XYZ file of C-alpha atoms in Angstrom:
765
model
C -16.126 -3.123 5.907
C -19.537 -3.083 4.152
C -20.988 -5.811 2.262
C -21.552 -5.833 -1.600
C -25.149 -6.538 -2.258
C -26.570 -8.860 -4.470
C -27.718 -6.434 -7.047
C -24.481 -4.748 -7.024
C -22.866 -7.900 -7.812
C -24.990 -8.571 -10.661
C -24.543 -5.147 -12.360
C -21.867 -4.867 -15.143
C -18.419 -3.305 -13.863
C -16.144 -1.272 -15.761
C -12.618 -2.582 -16.018
C -10.951 -3.194 -12.767
C -7.348 -2.351 -11.685
C -7.102 -6.036 -10.543
C -6.240 -6.986 -13.899
C -3.254 -4.925 -14.336
C -1.083 -6.965 -12.045
C -1.317 -9.915 -14.071
C 1.025 -11.318 -16.753
C -0.265 -12.323 -20.066
C -1.009 -16.012 -19.376
C -2.646 -15.183 -16.040
C -4.901 -12.513 -17.686
C -5.785 -15.096 -20.550
C -6.845 -17.349 -17.881
C -8.927 -14.896 -15.937
C -10.537 -13.513 -19.064
C -11.513 -16.692 -20.847
C -14.937 -17.030 -19.612
C -16.654 -18.961 -22.270
C -16.462 -22.881 -22.324
C -13.943 -25.117 -20.829
C -10.523 -23.791 -19.595
C -7.710 -25.706 -18.199
C -5.129 -23.828 -16.483
C -1.837 -25.870 -16.179
C -0.299 -23.845 -13.256
C 3.278 -24.728 -12.631
C 4.707 -24.528 -9.207
C 5.003 -21.041 -7.874
C 3.254 -19.464 -10.793
C 0.321 -17.609 -9.025
C -2.564 -20.169 -9.720
C -4.344 -19.099 -6.628
C -4.138 -15.404 -7.725
C -5.557 -16.606 -11.088
C -8.381 -18.763 -9.409
C -9.852 -15.973 -6.955
C -9.110 -12.888 -9.552
C -11.256 -14.999 -12.149
C -13.919 -15.706 -9.613
C -13.919 -12.120 -8.897
C -14.050 -10.986 -12.483
C -17.040 -13.134 -13.274
C -18.778 -11.316 -10.194
C -17.746 -7.764 -11.092
C -18.569 -8.090 -14.946
C -21.957 -9.417 -14.041
C -21.339 -12.766 -16.022
C -23.115 -14.476 -12.961
C -24.648 -13.631 -9.512
C -22.951 -15.452 -6.570
C -25.301 -18.037 -6.055
C -24.897 -19.129 -9.827
C -20.902 -19.966 -9.272
C -19.761 -23.296 -8.075
C -16.197 -22.967 -6.623
C -14.573 -26.299 -5.456
C -11.440 -26.831 -3.290
C -9.783 -29.686 -1.417
C -9.967 -28.023 1.834
C -12.356 -25.832 3.769
C -9.149 -23.582 4.542
C -8.567 -23.117 0.922
C -12.156 -22.195 0.544
C -12.241 -19.326 3.074
C -8.979 -17.977 1.901
C -10.647 -17.822 -1.598
C -13.689 -16.014 -0.342
C -11.407 -13.517 1.641
C -9.397 -12.862 -1.436
C -12.293 -12.306 -3.672
C -13.539 -9.637 -1.290
C -10.254 -8.069 -1.041
C -9.770 -7.815 -4.878
C -13.461 -6.517 -5.376
C -13.144 -4.108 -2.426
C -16.089 -5.436 -0.422
C -16.760 -8.356 1.813
C -18.352 -11.007 -0.322
C -21.650 -12.222 0.851
C -24.090 -14.757 -0.386
C -21.804 -17.247 -2.260
C -23.328 -20.379 -0.927
C -21.764 -22.952 -3.357
C -17.930 -22.319 -2.407
C -16.336 -25.317 -0.494
C -14.928 -28.789 -0.581
C -16.252 -31.512 -2.632
C -17.748 -32.976 0.337
C -19.423 -29.940 1.967
C -20.980 -29.167 -1.486
C -22.276 -32.667 -1.806
C -23.717 -32.449 1.660
C -25.674 -29.560 0.799
C -27.241 -31.156 -2.456
C -27.528 -34.535 -0.437
C -29.653 -32.729 2.155
C -31.993 -31.479 -0.505
C -32.542 -34.841 -2.180
C -31.760 -37.451 0.604
C -35.127 -39.328 0.000
C -33.980 -40.224 -3.502
C -31.234 -42.563 -1.866
C -33.386 -43.795 1.133
C -32.265 -41.264 3.526
C -33.918 -38.460 5.425
C -32.639 -34.888 5.220
C -31.724 -34.843 8.940
C -29.106 -37.644 8.238
C -26.217 -37.965 10.404
C -22.546 -38.055 9.058
C -20.830 -40.555 11.335
C -16.953 -40.319 12.092
C -14.579 -42.870 11.728
C -14.751 -44.356 15.214
C -18.518 -45.231 14.588
C -17.896 -46.437 11.226
C -15.228 -48.975 12.489
C -17.699 -49.751 15.211
C -20.417 -50.537 12.662
C -18.127 -52.705 10.431
C -17.091 -54.485 13.528
C -20.598 -55.627 14.254
C -21.039 -56.751 10.796
C -18.083 -58.826 10.576
C -18.555 -60.454 13.836
C -22.347 -61.083 12.847
C -21.038 -63.029 9.863
C -18.739 -65.173 11.586
C -15.528 -63.684 9.993
C -12.134 -63.874 11.740
C -11.879 -59.989 12.673
C -7.877 -60.462 13.467
C -7.451 -61.528 10.135
C -9.916 -59.338 8.274
C -10.069 -56.299 10.367
C -12.889 -53.327 10.432
C -10.116 -51.088 9.527
C -9.033 -53.027 6.437
C -12.762 -53.254 5.441
C -13.029 -49.526 5.897
C -10.156 -48.768 3.635
C -11.474 -51.182 0.934
C -14.850 -49.802 0.859
C -13.428 -46.309 0.983
C -11.639 -47.195 -2.192
C -14.530 -48.604 -3.937
C -16.443 -45.297 -2.901
C -13.730 -42.980 -4.416
C -14.242 -44.782 -7.678
C -17.930 -44.210 -7.528
C -19.147 -47.707 -6.978
C -22.138 -48.993 -5.181
C -22.047 -52.628 -4.154
C -24.128 -53.803 -7.224
C -21.606 -52.137 -9.451
C -18.680 -54.126 -8.278
C -16.883 -56.444 -10.459
C -15.789 -59.908 -10.093
C -12.090 -58.890 -9.194
C -13.365 -56.541 -6.659
C -15.269 -59.074 -4.514
C -11.787 -60.844 -3.456
C -10.522 -57.536 -2.037
C -11.894 -58.645 1.447
C -12.527 -61.995 3.137
C -12.022 -64.248 0.296
C -14.883 -62.973 -1.876
C -17.272 -61.642 0.662
C -16.427 -57.967 0.608
C -19.348 -56.973 -2.010
C -21.793 -58.874 0.468
C -20.331 -56.975 3.664
C -20.160 -53.452 1.566
C -23.880 -54.089 0.837
C -24.899 -54.909 4.524
C -22.887 -51.795 5.857
C -24.565 -49.512 3.349
C -28.145 -51.178 4.310
C -27.406 -50.607 7.929
C -26.484 -47.000 7.451
C -29.805 -46.365 5.861
C -31.678 -47.885 8.787
C -29.800 -45.569 11.105
C -30.285 -42.522 8.709
C -26.528 -42.080 8.679
C -23.824 -41.903 5.966
C -20.103 -41.853 6.229
C -17.760 -39.248 4.479
C -17.415 -41.163 1.164
C -21.103 -41.504 1.006
C -21.680 -37.695 0.779
C -20.190 -37.723 -2.678
C -21.231 -41.046 -3.725
C -25.063 -40.697 -3.077
C -24.864 -37.169 -4.655
C -23.218 -38.559 -7.677
C -25.859 -41.460 -8.062
C -28.552 -38.801 -7.295
C -27.441 -36.684 -10.517
C -26.726 -39.832 -12.788
C -30.258 -41.148 -11.829
C -32.473 -38.323 -11.874
C -32.273 -36.167 -15.061
C -34.631 -33.676 -13.575
C -32.415 -32.863 -10.431
C -29.272 -32.766 -12.720
C -31.245 -30.044 -14.916
C -32.002 -28.051 -11.804
C -28.348 -27.957 -11.065
C -27.395 -27.152 -14.746
C -29.781 -24.134 -14.577
C -28.343 -23.102 -11.304
C -24.735 -23.032 -11.892
C -23.499 -20.842 -14.716
C -19.731 -21.130 -13.799
C -17.743 -23.958 -12.332
C -14.283 -23.377 -10.767
C -12.224 -26.293 -9.433
C -8.850 -25.924 -7.602
C -5.969 -28.889 -7.732
C -7.903 -30.644 -10.314
C -4.923 -33.160 -10.613
C -5.951 -34.450 -7.178
C -9.437 -35.385 -8.022
C -10.543 -39.223 -7.833
C -12.902 -41.127 -10.251
C -16.132 -40.145 -8.078
C -14.942 -36.524 -8.163
C -14.236 -36.549 -11.872
C -17.782 -38.162 -12.678
C -19.521 -35.627 -10.249
C -17.830 -32.520 -12.087
C -18.615 -33.839 -15.543
C -22.181 -34.350 -14.924
C -22.474 -30.772 -13.421
C -20.272 -29.117 -16.204
C -22.612 -30.442 -19.056
C -25.066 -27.557 -18.340
C -23.478 -24.321 -19.565
C -20.012 -26.014 -20.248
C -18.174 -23.231 -18.405
C -15.772 -25.135 -16.388
C -12.422 -23.733 -15.447
C -10.231 -26.402 -13.753
C -6.658 -25.097 -12.224
C -4.104 -27.847 -11.779
C -0.548 -29.047 -12.440
C -0.224 -32.602 -13.716
C 3.431 -32.592 -12.535
C 2.280 -32.092 -9.110
C 0.123 -34.960 -9.023
C 1.302 -36.805 -5.846
C -1.692 -38.475 -4.227
C -2.309 -41.638 -6.196
C -2.086 -43.604 -3.166
C -5.262 -42.421 -1.928
C -7.338 -42.400 -4.965
C -6.068 -39.434 -6.996
C -6.222 -40.090 -10.755
C -3.659 -37.963 -12.877
C -5.391 -39.090 -16.090
C -8.292 -36.862 -15.060
C -6.232 -33.714 -15.904
C -4.339 -35.581 -18.940
C -7.373 -36.220 -20.610
C -9.092 -32.797 -20.118
C -9.033 -31.769 -23.630
C -10.687 -35.212 -24.845
C -13.408 -34.800 -22.316
C -14.078 -31.126 -23.210
C -13.372 -30.674 -26.873
C -12.502 -27.298 -27.938
C -11.171 -26.573 -24.416
C -8.716 -23.605 -23.858
C -5.540 -24.871 -22.294
C -3.432 -21.939 -20.749
C 0.020 -22.762 -19.272
C 1.274 -20.765 -16.450
C 5.097 -21.080 -16.617
C 6.595 -17.951 -15.198
C 7.768 -18.871 -11.783
C 8.036 -16.051 -9.121
C 9.394 -18.319 -6.316
C 12.791 -19.912 -7.154
C 15.997 -19.164 -8.782
C 17.060 -20.206 -12.416
C 19.160 -23.175 -11.141
C 16.591 -24.299 -9.086
C 13.768 -24.427 -11.749
C 16.092 -25.791 -14.249
C 16.976 -28.723 -12.000
C 13.312 -29.468 -11.517
C 12.261 -29.067 -15.225
C 15.118 -31.428 -16.221
C 13.753 -34.058 -13.801
C 10.320 -34.116 -14.549
C 11.005 -34.165 -18.117
C 11.823 -38.002 -17.720
C 8.052 -38.645 -17.046
C 6.257 -39.722 -20.129
C 2.549 -39.190 -18.959
C 2.588 -35.274 -18.924
C 0.994 -32.345 -20.851
C 4.241 -30.474 -20.591
C 5.503 -27.021 -19.539
C 8.761 -25.449 -18.818
C 9.276 -23.248 -15.675
C 11.104 -20.147 -16.238
C 12.089 -16.880 -14.083
C 13.369 -13.393 -14.562
C 15.841 -14.152 -11.603
C 18.710 -15.378 -13.510
C 21.429 -17.068 -11.706
C 21.520 -18.215 -8.075
C 22.963 -21.031 -6.389
C 23.069 -24.369 -8.378
C 21.232 -27.324 -6.797
C 23.595 -29.010 -4.343
C 24.116 -33.000 -4.161
C 26.131 -34.325 -1.351
C 27.248 -38.134 -1.038
C 27.606 -39.145 2.618
C 28.682 -42.266 4.416
C 25.407 -43.177 6.368
C 22.333 -41.786 7.897
C 24.273 -40.237 10.857
C 26.719 -38.277 8.851
C 23.760 -37.088 6.791
C 21.983 -35.865 9.702
C 25.534 -34.272 11.080
C 25.905 -32.664 7.512
C 22.361 -31.077 7.646
C 22.915 -29.771 11.183
C 26.079 -28.177 10.397
C 24.542 -26.481 7.132
C 21.709 -25.312 9.075
C 24.070 -23.761 11.801
C 26.007 -22.011 9.050
C 22.834 -20.550 7.430
C 21.978 -19.110 10.843
C 25.542 -17.739 11.482
C 25.211 -15.936 7.988
C 22.521 -13.833 9.523
C 19.354 -16.003 8.411
C 16.961 -17.650 10.411
C 15.889 -21.305 11.284
C 12.447 -20.691 9.975
C 13.994 -20.374 6.558
C 14.648 -24.029 6.529
C 12.564 -26.988 5.667
C 13.889 -30.679 5.854
C 11.591 -32.745 3.604
C 11.950 -36.569 3.695
C 10.196 -39.069 1.638
C 8.944 -41.365 4.711
C 8.325 -40.546 8.340
C 11.081 -42.815 9.555
C 13.855 -40.676 8.227
C 13.127 -37.938 10.637
C 14.696 -39.906 13.773
C 18.223 -39.172 12.806
C 17.554 -35.565 12.203
C 15.596 -35.071 15.552
C 18.201 -36.658 17.638
C 20.739 -34.603 16.008
C 18.855 -31.432 16.570
C 18.138 -32.254 20.137
C 21.655 -32.982 20.932
C 22.838 -29.765 19.509
C 20.046 -27.664 20.931
C 18.634 -26.648 17.409
C 15.173 -25.677 17.270
C 12.851 -27.462 15.058
C 9.317 -28.610 14.526
C 7.556 -31.548 12.718
C 4.666 -30.637 10.623
C 1.851 -32.516 9.967
C 2.491 -35.361 12.448
C 4.161 -36.165 15.904
C 7.897 -36.167 16.611
C 9.222 -39.580 15.834
C 9.537 -40.694 19.455
C 6.009 -39.382 20.142
C 4.291 -41.639 17.263
C 1.789 -44.131 18.733
C 3.836 -47.132 17.430
C 7.097 -46.201 18.770
C 5.507 -45.332 22.217
C 3.944 -48.885 22.153
C 7.323 -50.562 21.236
C 8.907 -48.618 24.244
C 6.303 -49.606 26.603
C 7.235 -53.195 25.818
C 10.903 -52.492 26.324
C 10.280 -50.370 29.574
C 8.208 -53.495 31.158
C 10.846 -55.964 30.338
C 13.417 -53.811 31.965
C 11.225 -52.801 35.045
C 7.971 -54.917 36.024
C 6.848 -51.925 38.252
C 6.016 -49.801 35.188
C 2.388 -49.806 35.465
C 1.890 -47.319 32.906
C 3.785 -49.366 30.267
C 1.729 -52.411 31.366
C -1.626 -50.727 30.912
C -0.413 -49.448 27.771
C 0.427 -52.841 25.959
C -1.328 -55.513 28.043
C -4.094 -55.570 25.365
C -1.989 -54.163 22.589
C -2.426 -55.934 20.121
C -5.863 -57.441 21.218
C -5.634 -60.331 23.255
C -9.038 -60.667 24.811
C -8.255 -58.790 27.974
C -10.934 -56.271 28.390
C -11.058 -52.882 30.323
C -12.838 -54.804 33.335
C -10.147 -57.130 33.746
C -7.352 -54.571 33.760
C -9.365 -52.517 36.226
C -9.580 -55.505 38.539
C -5.797 -55.928 38.567
C -5.283 -51.927 38.975
C -7.457 -52.195 42.200
C -5.573 -55.186 43.396
C -2.346 -53.711 42.879
C -3.444 -50.503 44.780
C -4.763 -52.591 47.639
C -1.598 -54.618 48.010
C 0.953 -52.010 46.985
C 2.437 -53.933 44.219
C 2.966 -53.609 40.448
C 0.415 -54.546 38.207
C 2.269 -57.546 36.771
C 2.481 -58.886 40.231
C -1.266 -58.337 40.679
C -1.690 -60.223 37.453
C 0.324 -63.016 38.764
C -1.679 -63.460 41.634
C -5.101 -62.961 40.094
C -4.659 -65.659 37.420
C -4.526 -68.145 40.041
C -7.976 -67.221 41.103
C -11.471 -67.180 39.544
C -11.452 -63.257 39.405
C -10.492 -63.291 35.792
C -11.645 -66.316 33.810
C -11.670 -67.683 30.136
C -9.849 -66.058 27.372
C -8.571 -63.216 29.503
C -7.092 -65.578 32.168
C -5.202 -67.615 29.594
C -3.954 -64.389 27.757
C -2.548 -63.019 30.854
C -0.755 -66.181 31.945
C 0.768 -66.199 28.319
C 1.884 -62.532 28.726
C 3.509 -63.106 31.964
C 5.521 -66.066 30.599
C 6.376 -63.844 27.620
C 7.568 -61.094 29.901
C 9.719 -63.387 31.721
C 11.261 -64.992 28.650
C 12.004 -61.612 27.410
C 13.637 -60.399 30.445
C 16.131 -63.454 30.182
C 16.532 -62.581 26.528
C 17.519 -58.927 27.313
C 20.677 -60.268 29.377
C 21.971 -62.374 26.586
C 20.974 -60.608 23.187
C 21.811 -57.462 21.379
C 19.217 -54.910 22.185
C 17.979 -54.359 18.491
C 17.649 -58.144 18.042
C 15.836 -58.509 21.303
C 13.435 -55.509 20.356
C 12.873 -57.199 16.848
C 12.023 -60.539 18.871
C 9.823 -58.904 21.143
C 7.725 -57.199 18.654
C 7.388 -60.330 16.588
C 6.358 -62.544 19.341
C 3.911 -60.257 20.905
C 2.098 -60.091 17.576
C 2.552 -56.236 17.598
C 4.281 -56.311 14.071
C 1.761 -58.627 12.643
C -1.242 -56.470 13.964
C 0.397 -53.599 11.527
C 1.154 -55.974 8.666
C -2.453 -57.189 8.649
C -3.743 -53.665 8.765
C -4.691 -52.503 5.163
C -4.991 -48.984 5.918
C -2.835 -46.427 4.029
C -0.917 -45.411 7.376
C -0.040 -49.088 8.410
C 3.002 -49.261 5.989
C 4.448 -46.083 7.485
C 4.077 -47.445 10.740
C 6.070 -50.664 9.943
C 8.849 -48.378 8.593
C 8.913 -46.546 11.910
C 9.154 -49.661 13.659
C 12.056 -51.140 11.558
C 13.884 -47.672 11.812
C 13.486 -47.788 15.894
C 14.772 -51.202 16.038
C 17.793 -50.300 13.728
C 18.660 -47.441 15.651
C 18.933 -49.700 18.801
C 22.052 -51.224 17.432
C 24.130 -48.396 18.692
C 23.233 -49.101 22.434
C 24.814 -51.636 24.557
C 22.107 -51.934 27.264
C 18.465 -51.370 27.613
C 18.993 -49.193 30.433
C 20.991 -46.713 28.508
C 18.947 -46.764 25.423
C 15.737 -46.001 27.587
C 17.681 -43.178 29.380
C 18.299 -41.670 25.992
C 14.920 -41.939 25.032
C 13.877 -40.280 28.109
C 15.956 -37.267 27.501
C 15.111 -36.768 23.928
C 11.203 -37.050 24.483
C 11.515 -34.744 27.661
C 13.922 -32.071 26.325
C 12.523 -28.727 27.081
C 11.175 -26.892 24.171
C 11.503 -23.266 24.192
C 8.593 -21.553 22.477
C 9.881 -20.020 19.342
C 8.744 -19.417 15.770
C 12.159 -19.653 14.678
C 12.258 -23.153 14.108
C 13.589 -25.610 11.406
C 10.585 -27.293 9.856
C 10.642 -31.061 9.388
C 8.092 -32.735 7.343
C 7.210 -35.299 4.598
C 7.279 -34.329 1.020
C 3.527 -34.954 0.638
C 3.030 -32.424 3.515
C 5.120 -29.947 1.951
C 3.194 -29.338 -1.077
C 1.814 -25.748 -1.412
C 4.674 -24.493 0.936
C 7.810 -22.902 0.290
C 11.026 -21.911 2.018
C 14.512 -20.116 1.264
C 16.497 -23.335 1.862
C 15.335 -26.723 1.557
C 17.071 -30.099 2.449
C 16.174 -33.145 0.445
C 17.826 -36.042 2.227
C 17.615 -39.891 1.361
C 17.681 -39.770 -2.182
C 18.802 -43.558 -2.706
C 17.315 -46.430 -4.487
C 14.591 -48.166 -2.254
C 14.310 -45.013 -0.230
C 13.253 -42.522 -2.912
C 11.757 -43.831 -5.179
C 10.285 -45.909 -2.581
C 10.570 -49.824 -3.280
C 7.307 -50.388 -2.055
C 5.736 -47.942 -4.389
C 7.566 -49.462 -7.299
C 6.613 -53.053 -6.170
C 3.127 -51.945 -6.094
C 2.722 -49.734 -8.953
C 5.570 -50.203 -11.530
C 5.951 -47.371 -14.030
C 2.908 -45.494 -12.741
C 4.361 -45.270 -9.215
C 7.770 -44.477 -10.475
C 6.242 -41.423 -12.246
C 4.454 -40.484 -9.344
C 7.575 -40.787 -7.256
C 9.433 -38.565 -9.609
C 6.567 -35.704 -9.441
C 7.144 -36.074 -5.728
C 10.844 -35.154 -6.266
C 9.822 -32.371 -8.334
C 7.524 -31.079 -5.895
C 10.286 -31.209 -3.273
C 12.826 -29.188 -5.385
C 10.389 -26.544 -6.154
C 9.366 -25.824 -2.518
C 12.851 -24.105 -2.531
C 13.333 -20.320 -3.154
C 17.267 -19.849 -2.693
C 18.783 -23.010 -2.116
C 18.223 -26.807 -2.491
C 20.425 -29.610 -1.080
C 19.977 -33.076 -1.782
C 21.715 -35.912 -0.116
C 22.392 -39.480 -0.289
C 24.300 -42.147 1.643
C 26.518 -45.026 0.622
C 25.031 -47.155 3.496
C 21.834 -47.481 5.143
C 20.552 -49.567 8.228
C 17.832 -51.548 6.569
C 15.568 -54.115 8.571
C 18.373 -53.936 11.132
C 21.326 -54.678 8.805
C 23.863 -52.400 7.137
C 23.580 -52.341 3.471
C 25.336 -50.818 0.774
C 22.793 -48.635 -1.192
C 23.106 -46.769 -4.404
C 22.111 -43.033 -5.326
C 18.493 -42.447 -6.604
C 17.931 -42.625 -10.281
C 16.502 -39.151 -9.708
C 19.960 -38.065 -9.128
C 21.184 -39.245 -12.698
C 18.233 -37.337 -14.126
C 19.116 -33.841 -12.725
C 20.689 -31.598 -15.644
C 24.460 -31.121 -15.591
C 24.211 -27.428 -15.981
C 22.051 -26.686 -12.931
C 23.595 -29.126 -10.335
C 26.908 -29.219 -8.306
C 27.685 -32.494 -6.670
C 30.340 -33.462 -3.973
C 31.124 -36.823 -2.365
C 32.690 -37.476 1.058
C 36.111 -38.020 -0.681
C 35.891 -35.704 -3.549
C 34.486 -32.764 -5.297
C 32.417 -33.341 -8.829
C 30.663 -30.869 -10.972
C 27.304 -31.511 -12.725
C 24.774 -33.725 -12.830
C 23.577 -36.625 -15.227
C 26.250 -39.087 -16.284
C 28.627 -37.144 -14.152
C 27.055 -38.647 -11.121
C 28.779 -41.853 -11.874
C 31.874 -40.391 -10.470
C 29.753 -39.964 -7.020
C 28.603 -43.478 -7.156
C 32.216 -44.668 -7.481
C 33.588 -42.643 -4.490
C 31.099 -43.450 -2.251
C 32.931 -46.559 -1.531
C 32.551 -47.780 2.373
C 36.217 -48.388 2.233
C 36.994 -44.865 1.434
C 35.340 -43.556 4.701
C 36.977 -42.493 7.918
C 37.453 -45.227 10.566
C 35.917 -42.947 13.244
C 32.361 -43.375 11.261
C 29.544 -44.984 13.291
C 29.484 -47.902 10.910
C 33.424 -48.787 11.581
C 32.496 -48.292 15.366
C 29.875 -50.624 15.307
C 31.928 -53.258 13.488
C 34.789 -52.940 15.965
C 32.303 -53.497 18.844
C 30.874 -56.629 17.225
C 34.424 -57.922 16.727
C 35.224 -57.665 20.564
C 32.536 -59.227 22.672
C 34.681 -58.657 25.742
C 33.825 -54.955 25.409
C 30.237 -55.383 25.592
C 28.718 -53.796 28.787
C 26.916 -56.323 31.033
C 23.368 -55.155 31.533
C 22.691 -53.508 34.712
C 20.991 -55.663 37.448
C 17.324 -54.846 37.660
C 15.828 -54.287 41.107
C 14.648 -57.404 42.857
C 11.021 -56.601 42.095
C 11.705 -57.482 38.663
C 11.888 -61.105 39.800
C 8.145 -60.897 41.240
C 6.561 -63.038 38.401
C 8.952 -66.047 39.000
C 9.507 -65.491 42.749
C 6.058 -65.482 44.183
C 3.895 -62.794 45.853
C 5.100 -60.107 48.113
C 3.624 -60.382 51.448
C 1.259 -62.860 52.967
C -1.872 -61.193 52.913
C -3.629 -59.112 55.822
C -4.413 -62.316 57.877
C -7.548 -61.118 58.984
C -9.556 -63.932 57.277
C -9.966 -67.335 58.738
C -12.013 -70.494 57.961
C -15.868 -69.960 58.338
C -15.884 -66.178 57.935
C -19.013 -64.962 55.897
C -18.065 -62.830 53.055
C -19.687 -61.027 50.183
C -18.183 -60.578 46.457
C -19.556 -57.984 44.040
C -19.525 -60.881 41.210
C -20.072 -64.235 43.179
C -22.298 -62.774 46.002
C -22.422 -64.363 49.396
C -20.345 -67.056 50.579
C -18.113 -68.499 53.373
C -14.371 -68.905 53.373
C -12.831 -72.567 53.434
C -9.332 -71.716 53.395
C -7.164 -68.595 53.191
C -3.681 -68.759 51.732
C -2.039 -65.331 52.054
C -3.873 -62.938 49.999
C -5.874 -65.796 48.284
C -9.287 -67.148 49.609
C -11.140 -70.334 48.623
C -14.770 -69.485 49.194
C -17.953 -71.511 48.739
C -20.238 -69.080 47.462
C -24.012 -69.842 47.793
C -24.758 -69.589 44.356
C -21.503 -69.444 42.234
C -19.918 -72.457 44.040
C -16.460 -72.796 45.167
C -14.059 -70.096 43.788
C -10.715 -68.632 44.484
C -10.585 -64.931 44.994
C -8.408 -62.342 46.022
C -9.189 -60.977 49.698
C -9.481 -57.167 48.474
C -12.327 -58.384 46.437
C -14.523 -59.434 49.323
C -16.124 -57.919 52.122
C -16.705 -59.252 55.721
C -20.154 -59.689 56.943
C -21.207 -59.540 60.541
């Protein structure tokens, strides 16, 4: 393929066939080249095609040369795909389009050209998250702030929020100061920024923030870019934050030829700074702007679009559009009321098998959940049945870091010989037990041939480990012994909850203010809840081992399991939408934190979920959920009531009902726990709790489990005697005073009398 030269691109071209395949609205969006244009592109209406065809049209008609176009996307992958598509439309490889990329990559280019204007050198370094946290930790410690209460990760999240709003430290309001460390956030932010400049570094947020302020504070620089960019194109405009919005407005004041493509009904990232108001007020920001609505959908059936459109119409803050398709009919959206989460997983798995039995593939199917904790029930059911699946956008439930940590605590309670579990959680959460101390324990354990828990018991009775580390290890050993006793008397889920609370692990995530922390806490709650089904710790851990170690055949024919947020931009023939209940979807946390605004974003998320489906969409809700370790009756989501009657078919466990809207009151009434079969998991749990004599006694753990309480194994090598001259790497030269098994009391020449472990000293001639 040959490259299209710059001169060829600048030369006006005759009308091209690429316009012929567009519908009337798409063509209008492509050909409206003068002034501001907002393309409201509904789900499945061909917005990517419009964006790339518009860019190609600008080049092909000679309206601008490649370097006079600024095209902004949200991912590098999207930028590459846009470049490739433009080349295919024109029929040549596109070269020399330097200003196509993400907000941050374009900002980096501008910033390197004008770095001195914000106190940096052009060769500045962009630091990663680890370096960012390390620097914040240094500042927090230097200021004498309790880093356990006010963590570096929390500070990073707060500062990132400020940068998303385009705020420098001196621009923060009084209300912002108290977002961290009781009013010290502003000063810490200023110290952090000053330290970055000394190091000639910037973090990811600085790329946009510094560029924004360069353009605001330097009219000559802004004028330079006004002359440079004749056309601006922006994808996913509904996902822009305040800083990105201000950045675009400044650059668009040049020629005014700004085209933004987006969908206010798919704005679902408010939790990470996106402002749906940016797209809602477009015509006010750019008076006289052309607004083109793309409403013809090329993806879904009439009933799927009707259900989605009816649902989203309940939102007040929207510009308004109604999706339609030439593909009339199709299956109505199915709504199923089920007894509990296990019944829901069983139903979905059976439907997947029926789909494949009818000649379709597993790859056609997606299960879209509101929160990652919902995945566990589906994963376990699929593994049990041998159905192929993959988790998109994250690890499988049992492979998540917080779940592995929780299991490590349980493994160590069950078996003190589990050194891998010991190493994973001995300092998680932070207990002041450094890597050096852990290495010493591991060395002694290898020397003596005992577990690390036993080596720890020996070492805390010596001077090998001192100070906070020794105290923390002593407490840790006592906790393990108490938890082991607890495992013999308490239900498994209660024991797990106690361990996670008393260890400080739950508090660690509760105090973490990053966006991911809340999801990790929900996963832990789901994990603890699921343990109620197991009688013994041994049986549960064996189940987990079988689940996590199940062989996975390499196959592209797999069900996709992901969150609704991760599904945006994707499509599947058959989509399952489970967990449509109040407190789950809409999320109670979202409602508590954001009120009506968050409710509308939750509704947009539901709209995104439904419009992922091409042929069939199935929504499920349950009558009961295990919430915080207790079975609770739950109500169907308000979103189910908002689905239009004509496009929905509903059925509960005990009967069949047609329609949505008010008709769903019938489904609510029949989702009565007493109407369910006595063979359900919930009824079995009730029977088990009423008959204590049926509880299986926990299996006796190997005698080594009692090492911590019963004393050391073995009595040392026996080669040491009073008066022997020895050398210790830390304490230097000394002479043995007494030998008690593996412990030695040594009078060191400089360090004084210390208790040490025999394997840490060397004999001298």
